[in-house]
Short mmCIF file of C-alpha atoms (C1' of nucleotides) in Angstrom, two decimals:
data_model
loop_
_atom_site.label_atom_id
_atom_site.label_comp_id
_atom_site.label_asym_id
_atom_site.label_seq_id
_atom_site.Cartn_x
_atom_site.Cartn_y
_atom_site.Cartn_z
CA MET S 1 19.51 11.08 1.56
CA VAL S 2 22.11 8.45 1.18
CA ARG S 3 25.07 7.43 -0.89
CA LYS S 4 24.43 10.65 -2.66
CA LYS S 5 22.31 13.65 -1.93
CA VAL S 6 19.33 13.50 -4.22
CA ARG S 7 18.44 16.44 -6.42
CA LEU S 8 14.88 17.49 -5.88
CA GLN S 9 13.64 17.10 -9.40
CA TRP S 10 11.67 14.79 -11.63
CA ILE S 11 13.43 11.44 -11.97
CA VAL S 12 13.54 10.70 -15.66
CA ASP S 13 14.72 7.10 -15.55
CA ASN S 14 11.64 4.98 -15.21
CA ALA S 15 13.04 2.14 -13.15
CA ALA S 16 14.73 4.50 -10.74
CA GLN S 17 11.59 6.53 -10.37
CA LYS S 18 9.49 3.52 -9.58
CA ALA S 19 12.00 2.27 -7.02
CA THR S 20 12.06 5.65 -5.34
CA TYR S 21 8.30 5.92 -5.40
CA LYS S 22 7.89 2.60 -3.75
CA LYS S 23 10.31 3.34 -0.95
CA ARG S 24 9.11 6.84 -0.30
CA VAL S 25 5.44 6.10 -0.35
CA MET S 26 6.01 3.52 2.34
CA GLY S 27 7.96 5.97 4.43
CA LEU S 28 5.28 8.57 3.94
CA MET S 29 2.47 6.31 5.08
CA LYS S 30 4.46 5.41 8.16
CA LYS S 31 5.00 9.07 8.96
CA VAL S 32 1.33 9.88 8.78
CA ARG S 33 0.48 6.95 10.93
CA ASP S 34 3.08 7.98 13.50
CA LEU S 35 1.81 11.53 13.55
CA SER S 36 -1.71 10.34 13.97
CA ILE S 37 -0.83 8.09 16.88
CA LEU S 38 1.59 10.40 18.65
CA CYS S 39 -0.56 13.47 18.52
CA GLY S 40 -3.98 11.91 18.41
CA VAL S 41 -4.96 13.71 15.26
CA ASP S 42 -6.82 12.55 12.22
CA ALA S 43 -4.72 12.53 9.13
CA CYS S 44 -4.85 11.19 5.65
CA VAL S 45 -2.51 10.86 2.68
CA ILE S 46 -3.48 10.13 -0.85
CA THR S 47 -1.08 9.56 -3.68
CA TYR S 48 -1.87 8.76 -7.21
CA ASN S 49 0.16 5.69 -8.03
CA PRO S 50 1.33 5.78 -11.61
CA TYR S 51 1.69 2.01 -11.57
CA HIS S 52 -1.79 1.16 -10.47
CA GLN S 53 -5.28 2.31 -11.18
CA GLU S 54 -6.21 3.16 -7.65
CA PRO S 55 -4.67 5.86 -5.53
CA GLN S 56 -2.85 4.77 -2.43
CA VAL S 57 -4.43 5.97 0.74
CA TRP S 58 -3.67 5.98 4.40
CA PRO S 59 -5.51 4.97 6.52
CA SER S 60 -5.30 1.92 4.37
CA ASP S 61 -8.46 -0.08 4.37
CA PRO S 62 -11.62 1.93 4.78
CA SER S 63 -13.81 -1.12 4.79
CA LEU S 64 -12.21 -2.40 7.96
CA ARG S 65 -13.23 0.65 9.87
CA PRO S 66 -16.43 1.01 11.84
CA ASN S 67 -17.14 4.45 10.48
CA LYS S 68 -20.34 5.45 8.87
CA SER S 69 -18.88 7.11 5.89
CA LEU S 70 -15.72 7.92 4.15
CA LEU S 71 -14.89 10.31 1.48
CA SER S 72 -13.00 8.80 -1.34
CA LEU S 73 -10.78 11.30 -3.01
CA GLY S 74 -9.54 10.79 -6.48
CA VAL S 75 -6.39 12.53 -7.43
CA GLY S 76 -6.14 13.16 -11.12
CA ARG S 77 -3.47 11.63 -13.20
CA ARG S 78 -0.91 14.18 -14.17
CA MET S 79 -0.14 14.96 -17.77
CA THR S 80 2.64 12.72 -18.99
CA LYS S 81 6.18 14.01 -18.95
CA PRO S 82 5.59 16.63 -16.31
CA ARG S 83 7.77 19.57 -15.45
CA SER S 84 10.97 18.52 -17.11
CA GLY S 85 12.52 21.94 -17.00
CA GLU S 86 12.13 22.89 -13.37
CA THR S 87 14.81 24.86 -11.67
CA THR S 88 15.44 24.43 -7.98
CA ASN S 89 13.97 27.80 -7.14
CA GLU S 90 10.84 27.18 -9.07
CA GLU S 91 10.20 23.69 -7.86
CA GLN S 92 7.42 24.31 -5.43
CA LYS S 93 5.70 26.87 -7.55
CA GLU S 94 5.88 24.76 -10.66
CA GLY S 95 4.81 21.76 -8.68
CA ASP S 96 1.72 23.54 -7.52
CA GLN S 97 0.87 24.76 -10.95
CA ASN S 98 1.25 21.39 -12.53
CA LEU S 99 -0.76 19.68 -9.91
CA ARG S 100 -4.27 18.93 -10.92
CA ILE S 101 -6.50 17.57 -8.28
CA GLN S 102 -9.81 16.44 -9.48
CA CYS S 103 -12.88 15.44 -7.72
CA LEU S 104 -13.49 12.01 -9.10
CA GLY S 105 -15.93 10.78 -6.61
CA GLY S 106 -17.04 10.11 -3.13
CA ARG S 107 -18.70 6.99 -1.96
CA LEU S 108 -20.50 5.65 1.02
CA LEU S 109 -19.35 2.43 2.55
CA GLU S 110 -22.81 1.42 3.50
CA GLY S 111 -26.06 1.46 1.65
CA LEU S 112 -25.52 3.40 -1.50
CA GLU S 113 -24.08 2.07 -4.66
CA SER S 114 -20.71 3.69 -5.06
CA LYS S 115 -21.03 3.96 -8.80
CA ASP S 116 -23.96 6.31 -8.43
CA LEU S 117 -21.98 8.61 -6.27
CA LEU S 118 -19.05 8.59 -8.60
CA ASP S 119 -21.37 9.70 -11.34
CA LEU S 120 -22.90 12.36 -9.18
CA MET S 121 -19.57 13.72 -8.09
CA TRP S 122 -18.40 13.69 -11.64
CA ALA S 123 -21.36 15.77 -12.59
CA ILE S 124 -20.66 18.18 -9.78
CA ASP S 125 -17.08 18.42 -10.87
CA ASN S 126 -18.13 19.45 -14.32
CA MET P 1 14.39 9.43 16.75
CA VAL P 2 16.87 11.45 18.62
CA ARG P 3 18.18 12.00 22.10
CA LYS P 4 15.86 9.19 22.91
CA LYS P 5 13.88 6.76 20.85
CA VAL P 6 10.28 7.80 20.98
CA ARG P 7 7.59 5.39 22.01
CA LEU P 8 4.90 5.20 19.41
CA GLN P 9 1.97 6.15 21.55
CA TRP P 10 -0.28 9.09 22.36
CA ILE P 11 1.72 11.92 23.92
CA VAL P 12 -0.16 12.95 27.02
CA ASP P 13 1.72 16.14 27.89
CA ASN P 14 0.07 18.89 25.96
CA ALA P 15 3.05 21.11 25.33
CA ALA P 16 5.17 18.20 24.20
CA GLN P 17 2.44 16.97 21.92
CA LYS P 18 2.02 20.32 20.28
CA ALA P 19 5.75 20.68 19.76
CA THR P 20 5.94 17.26 18.21
CA TYR P 21 2.92 17.92 16.04
CA LYS P 22 4.39 21.09 14.70
CA LYS P 23 7.70 19.53 13.79
CA ARG P 24 6.28 16.39 12.32
CA VAL P 25 3.58 18.02 10.28
CA MET P 26 6.24 20.14 8.65
CA GLY P 27 8.34 17.11 7.90
CA LEU P 28 5.35 15.30 6.52
CA MET P 29 4.40 18.09 4.15
CA LYS P 30 7.97 18.22 2.90
CA LYS P 31 7.95 14.49 2.26
CA VAL P 32 4.80 14.63 0.19
CA ARG P 33 6.11 17.51 -1.78
CA ASP P 34 9.37 15.67 -2.42
CA LEU P 35 7.56 12.55 -3.51
CA SER P 36 5.37 14.54 -5.80
CA ILE P 37 8.30 16.29 -7.43
CA LEU P 38 10.64 13.31 -7.65
CA CYS P 39 8.14 10.88 -9.05
CA GLY P 40 5.81 13.26 -10.83
CA VAL P 41 2.78 12.00 -9.01
CA ASP P 42 -0.15 13.83 -7.57
CA ALA P 43 -0.33 13.55 -3.84
CA CYS P 44 -2.14 15.16 -0.98
CA VAL P 45 -1.97 15.15 2.81
CA ILE P 46 -4.60 16.36 5.14
CA THR P 47 -4.24 16.57 8.90
CA TYR P 48 -6.71 17.82 11.37
CA ASN P 49 -4.85 20.35 13.44
CA PRO P 50 -6.05 20.32 17.03
CA TYR P 51 -4.85 23.87 17.48
CA HIS P 52 -6.69 25.42 14.62
CA GLN P 53 -10.11 25.20 13.07
CA GLU P 54 -8.98 24.31 9.61
CA PRO P 55 -7.20 21.15 8.59
CA GLN P 56 -3.73 21.53 7.22
CA VAL P 57 -3.41 20.51 3.63
CA TRP P 58 -0.66 20.01 1.12
CA PRO P 59 -0.65 21.26 -1.56
CA SER P 60 -1.10 24.33 0.53
CA ASP P 61 -3.19 26.95 -1.16
CA PRO P 62 -5.79 25.62 -3.56
CA SER P 63 -6.93 29.06 -4.58
CA LEU P 64 -3.54 29.90 -5.99
CA ARG P 65 -3.76 27.09 -8.45
CA PRO P 66 -5.07 27.39 -11.97
CA ASN P 67 -7.05 24.23 -11.68
CA LYS P 68 -10.64 23.88 -12.57
CA SER P 69 -11.75 22.16 -9.49
CA LEU P 70 -10.61 20.84 -6.20
CA LEU P 71 -12.11 18.55 -3.75
CA SER P 72 -12.00 19.85 -0.24
CA LEU P 73 -11.82 17.09 2.28
CA GLY P 74 -12.75 17.63 5.88
CA VAL P 75 -11.29 15.34 8.45
CA GLY P 76 -13.41 15.00 11.54
CA ARG P 77 -12.17 16.01 14.94
CA ARG P 78 -11.34 13.03 17.08
CA MET P 79 -13.00 12.43 20.39
CA THR P 80 -11.07 14.10 23.17
CA LYS P 81 -8.65 12.03 25.23
CA PRO P 82 -8.15 9.29 22.73
CA ARG P 83 -6.63 5.89 23.26
CA SER P 84 -4.85 6.45 26.56
CA GLY P 85 -4.39 2.79 27.27
CA GLU P 86 -2.94 1.54 24.05
CA THR P 87 -0.40 -1.14 24.04
CA THR P 88 2.30 -1.20 21.42
CA ASN P 89 0.80 -4.16 19.66
CA GLU P 90 -2.57 -2.60 19.41
CA GLU P 91 -1.46 0.77 18.22
CA GLN P 92 -2.32 0.55 14.57
CA LYS P 93 -5.56 -1.24 15.09
CA GLU P 94 -6.71 1.18 17.73
CA GLY P 95 -5.56 4.06 15.64
CA ASP P 96 -7.66 2.93 12.76
CA GLN P 97 -10.66 2.37 14.91
CA ASN P 98 -10.48 5.77 16.48
CA LEU P 99 -10.05 7.49 13.21
CA ARG P 100 -13.19 9.06 11.91
CA ILE P 101 -13.03 10.57 8.53
CA GLN P 102 -16.04 12.49 7.51
CA CYS P 103 -17.13 13.86 4.27
CA LEU P 104 -17.63 17.48 5.06
CA GLY P 105 -17.76 18.88 1.62
CA GLY P 106 -16.33 19.51 -1.74
CA ARG P 107 -16.26 22.75 -3.53
CA LEU P 108 -15.50 24.15 -6.92
CA LEU P 109 -13.08 26.99 -7.18
CA GLU P 110 -14.88 28.55 -10.06
CA GLY P 111 -18.48 29.19 -10.79
CA LEU P 112 -20.46 27.39 -8.18
CA GLU P 113 -21.14 28.63 -4.71
CA SER P 114 -19.17 26.44 -2.39
CA LYS P 115 -21.84 26.46 0.25
CA ASP P 116 -24.20 24.67 -2.08
CA LEU P 117 -21.75 21.91 -2.66
CA LEU P 118 -21.08 21.56 1.03
CA ASP P 119 -24.75 21.04 1.55
CA LEU P 120 -24.95 18.56 -1.27
CA MET P 121 -22.00 16.57 -0.06
CA TRP P 122 -23.41 16.60 3.40
CA ALA P 123 -26.60 15.14 2.05
CA ILE P 124 -24.68 12.51 0.16
CA ASP P 125 -22.73 11.69 3.25
CA ASN P 126 -25.90 11.02 5.13
"C1'" DG W 1 11.93 -6.15 -11.69
"C1'" DC W 2 12.54 -7.19 -6.35
"C1'" DA W 3 14.58 -7.78 -1.81
"C1'" DA W 4 18.38 -7.14 1.09
"C1'" DC W 5 22.18 -4.35 2.52
"C1'" DT W 6 24.89 -0.26 4.00
"C1'" DA W 7 26.53 4.33 4.08
"C1'" DT W 8 24.79 8.67 4.34
"C1'" DA W 9 21.29 12.33 4.32
"C1'" DT W 10 17.38 13.74 6.95
"C1'" DA W 11 14.13 14.16 10.61
"C1'" DT W 12 13.49 15.17 15.12
"C1'" DA W 13 13.58 14.68 20.87
"C1'" DA W 14 15.55 16.99 24.20
"C1'" DT W 15 17.71 21.08 25.70
"C1'" DG W 16 18.79 26.00 26.48
"C1'" DG W 17 17.86 30.91 25.72
"C1'" DT J 1 5.63 29.53 23.86
"C1'" DC J 2 8.80 29.84 20.20
"C1'" DC J 3 13.42 29.55 18.00
"C1'" DA J 4 17.99 27.44 17.50
"C1'" DT J 5 21.06 23.76 18.52
"C1'" DT J 6 22.70 19.15 18.51
"C1'" DA J 7 22.93 14.36 19.21
"C1'" DT J 8 20.79 10.53 17.68
"C1'" DA J 9 17.06 7.73 15.33
"C1'" DT J 10 15.19 7.09 10.78
"C1'" DA J 11 14.72 7.21 5.90
"C1'" DT J 12 16.56 6.07 1.76
"C1'" DA J 13 20.11 6.13 -2.85
"C1'" DG J 14 22.95 3.25 -4.74
"C1'" DT J 15 24.49 -1.32 -4.94
"C1'" DT J 16 24.40 -6.30 -5.03
"C1'" DG J 17 22.50 -11.08 -5.63
#
DNA sequence: GCAACTATATATAATGG
DNA sequence: TCCATTATATATAGTTG
């Protein structure tokens, strides 16, 4: 990307990883928004932020929207120290295998108590 | 972006819009994948593709993964001819307002019949 | 840690086959 | 309509305060 071409692999150094995450997540959200506007399509990104409890989502603030309902997707926290030994060729494959997406819950924005739905979805998931 | 700086607004011309969609969706998927690999985070993009029935999702093929469960998120089709008169200042706001994300269903990859869960989620959603 | 600041790597609009 | 090309706009790694 810049002063040096980045190697597509897990960034071990914690500070560096966080810095990269922050920059890239911003860029990513912008890209989705652009795509959505330019092509008039619905789109959504969700990333599990290792530095916060809640996943980051675009579109950003569900509660500001006039929609009836919204599905809240929880993306499971990955096992610590993921995929340290990936080779370039195996990156995507490994990535997919290590990725665990879990249904943590869905909630309604109106009416229902979101906790109830989380519980229900959790039950479904198991 | 390139031979000309693009205006961030709905692309009226159909061929141009499709071309742009195709390119950008590819770029977007790559970005999420990169983020996921570099920072070891779980991430997911979903776009509703106006040219196909099914939304495009990254990670791409859930069924290839060894995971216990996966939440399948359906993004609702936008009303036709969206936001033709947007001004630059209003773009994001309008975009958010026009965006309708619907809970279409979640399914388990193992055990349960996905149809059942679709129905359940639908019920929850309403 | 964060918020600039660049120099480069990437993404992509327009074009041509 | 799709693919390849290419010139330019963007994204961002490394650095600095």
